[in-house]
Amino acid sequence: MNYVDSVYEMIKEKNSAEPEFLQAVYEVFQSLKPVFEKNPEFEKKYLLERLVEPERQIVFRVPWVDDTGKVHVNRGFRIQFNGSLGPYKGGLRFHPSVYIGIVKFLGFEQIFKNALTGLPIGGGKGGSDFDPRGKSDSEIMRFCQSFMTELYRHIGPDVDVPAGDIGVGGREIGYLFGQYRRLNGGFNNGVLTGKGLTYGGSLVRTEATGYGLVYFLREILYHHKMTFIDKTAVISGSGNVAYYAAEKLISFGVKVLAMSDSEGCIYDSEGIDLAYIKEIKHIKRESIEGYTRYNPNAKYMKGKGCVWSIPCDFALPCATQNDIHLEHAKMLVDNGLVALVEGANMPTTNEAIDYLKLHGILIAPAKAANAGGVATSALEMSQNTIRYVWTFEEVDIKLQEIMKKIHRSAYEASNQYGLGYDLVAGANIAGFLKVADAMMAQGNF
Ligand SMILES: NC(=O)C1=CN([C@@H]2O[C@H](COP(=O)(O)OP(=O)(O)OC[C@H]3O[C@@H](n4cnc5c(N)ncnc54)[C@H](O)[C@@H]3O)[C@@H](O)[C@H]2O)C=CC1
Ligand SMILES: O=C(O)CCC(=O)C(=O)O
């Protein structure tokens, strides 16, 4: 058995209760085989064994009191996966499905994504099994305060800098920062990103992941001498990433036909009106079905994955992991899909990716395509350090440049290893080589 497969077998045995983590590792390892053949010194230094073991895993109790006075206890996590390139960096997810395996898969992916941005950030991720749905604003605040009461001793602008992810947006980051400031003293705002604009947030951070996705797709289209003209898209999710991806696509002339939430999807043949999505999902925080109240011609379909039955040129999974399975991939191909653009982390199963590749679909893998969010977080850190604020245009130009460079480095790495235009493998290889270089230089740690 070759080195890569033997390390994977060892990891499978050690982490058998963490299928999402194993899936993420398997996918990266498949791309790395030619790299290990070419660089035997990596094997000698046990690089893969070290890479898959987080540098630090913090698990803690989060007690909080609801509006009726009842006490609840949730579990909090922060995984400081790899700090060889810079302070650990990555979001916090609040969702009932969160457990150590989810946080580890997200943290593992984050290492390579952050490396691809070209900015000095290591990989980390965190969260809680707390369910924000149906909670009052005061309950959310009390939960965030309790979460930060433990987390604050493990983070810092030069140590670990969390941000948002599913269930954690501007409101939650505000409460988390308030509690950090209260406990830590001083105004150390480089400790979190995704902050509000009045206390150190960066312009464009809110939009960055969604906009970055579309900038990345634009590079793919340029490369293949294609354009956005007369194209259609469907998007899963209707949260932060989905919303701003839709906004940028629409501004480029693409018709966005459908969006979804965890219960079902809405199909509007005239093109989704984002003002309604904002009202329903971001302000009222209710089911996407409410869209039909505003536009009775739109159609609501219930069920997971219904969005992938709608014919489109571009499919953008922007909700959660393992959203596109093999049967969805088959439907998308049969319906004439041109490109898959991954906004969520690991939204496509490995079998579905293989099927899409086999059928010539252009694939923008999450690690590269959704890296605009964390890249802009790193720009927020830079502004906090120099105590300066760049304009919207300045940050947006930097974001476009970063997405262009990520596309180029993924393509070049793929080409260098004789794989042609395979951005899935190229992103894994380019991200890995940067981390590998830093780890080799820093000795056996
Ligand atoms: N916010 C950011 O800057 C970044 C987010 N991501 C990824 O993008 C995805 C979306 O994140 P955000 O938009 O920030 O979160 P959000 O909380 O704003 O939106 C999440 C969306 O996913 C849907 N969703 C959640 N769980 C679901 C489930 N089990 N089944 C179907 N739909 C579900 C929700 O209804 C909502 O529309 C996540 O996978 C996240 O890891 C990736 C890079 C950066
Ligand atoms: O902005 C950040 O630090 C985190 C973004 C994130 O969690 C992700 O890229 O998945």
PDB file of C-alpha atoms and ligand atoms in Angstrom, residues 89-92 110 113-114 125 161-165 193 205 345 370-371 373-374 377, ligand 2:
ATOM      1  CA  LYS A  89      -8.554  31.567  11.289  1.00  0.00           C
ATOM      2  CA  GLY A  90     -12.031  30.275  10.553  1.00  0.00           C
ATOM      3  CA  GLY A  91     -15.677  30.684  11.422  1.00  0.00           C
ATOM      4  CA  LEU A  92     -18.002  29.558  14.198  1.00  0.00           C
ATOM      5  CA  GLN A 110      -9.878  25.732   6.183  1.00  0.00           C
ATOM      6  CA  LYS A 113      -8.401  27.379   1.732  1.00  0.00           C
ATOM      7  CA  ASN A 114      -6.552  29.891   3.885  1.00  0.00           C
ATOM      8  CA  LYS A 125     -12.953  26.353  13.055  1.00  0.00           C
ATOM      9  CA  VAL A 161      -9.348  34.857  15.091  1.00  0.00           C
ATOM     10  CA  PRO A 162     -12.883  33.417  14.757  1.00  0.00           C
ATOM     11  CA  ALA A 163     -15.617  34.761  12.452  1.00  0.00           C
ATOM     12  CA  GLY A 164     -19.108  33.683  11.297  1.00  0.00           C
ATOM     13  CA  ASP A 165     -20.461  30.607   9.548  1.00  0.00           C
ATOM     14  CA  THR A 193     -13.784  39.358  11.995  1.00  0.00           C
ATOM     15  CA  ARG A 205     -16.796  41.373   4.384  1.00  0.00           C
ATOM     16  CA  ASN A 345     -17.961  23.823   2.438  1.00  0.00           C
ATOM     17  CA  ASN A 370     -15.545  30.394  -1.331  1.00  0.00           C
ATOM     18  CA  ALA A 371     -12.173  31.663  -0.090  1.00  0.00           C
ATOM     19  CA  GLY A 373     -14.875  35.403   2.707  1.00  0.00           C
ATOM     20  CA  VAL A 374     -11.868  34.409   4.754  1.00  0.00           C
ATOM     21  CA  SER A 377     -11.514  38.631   6.941  1.00  0.00           C
TER      22      SER A 377
HETATM   23  O1  LIG B   2     -13.879  34.690   7.704  1.00  0.00           O
HETATM   24  C1  LIG B   2     -13.488  33.744   8.347  1.00  0.00           C
HETATM   25  O2  LIG B   2     -12.568  33.771   9.149  1.00  0.00           O
HETATM   26  C2  LIG B   2     -14.172  32.411   8.274  1.00  0.00           C
HETATM   27  C3  LIG B   2     -14.776  32.020   6.990  1.00  0.00           C
HETATM   28  C4  LIG B   2     -15.133  30.581   7.058  1.00  0.00           C
HETATM   29  O3  LIG B   2     -15.522  30.059   8.089  1.00  0.00           O
HETATM   30  C5  LIG B   2     -14.963  29.744   5.876  1.00  0.00           C
HETATM   31  O4  LIG B   2     -14.215  30.141   4.990  1.00  0.00           O
HETATM   32  O5  LIG B   2     -15.555  28.660   5.812  1.00  0.00           O
END
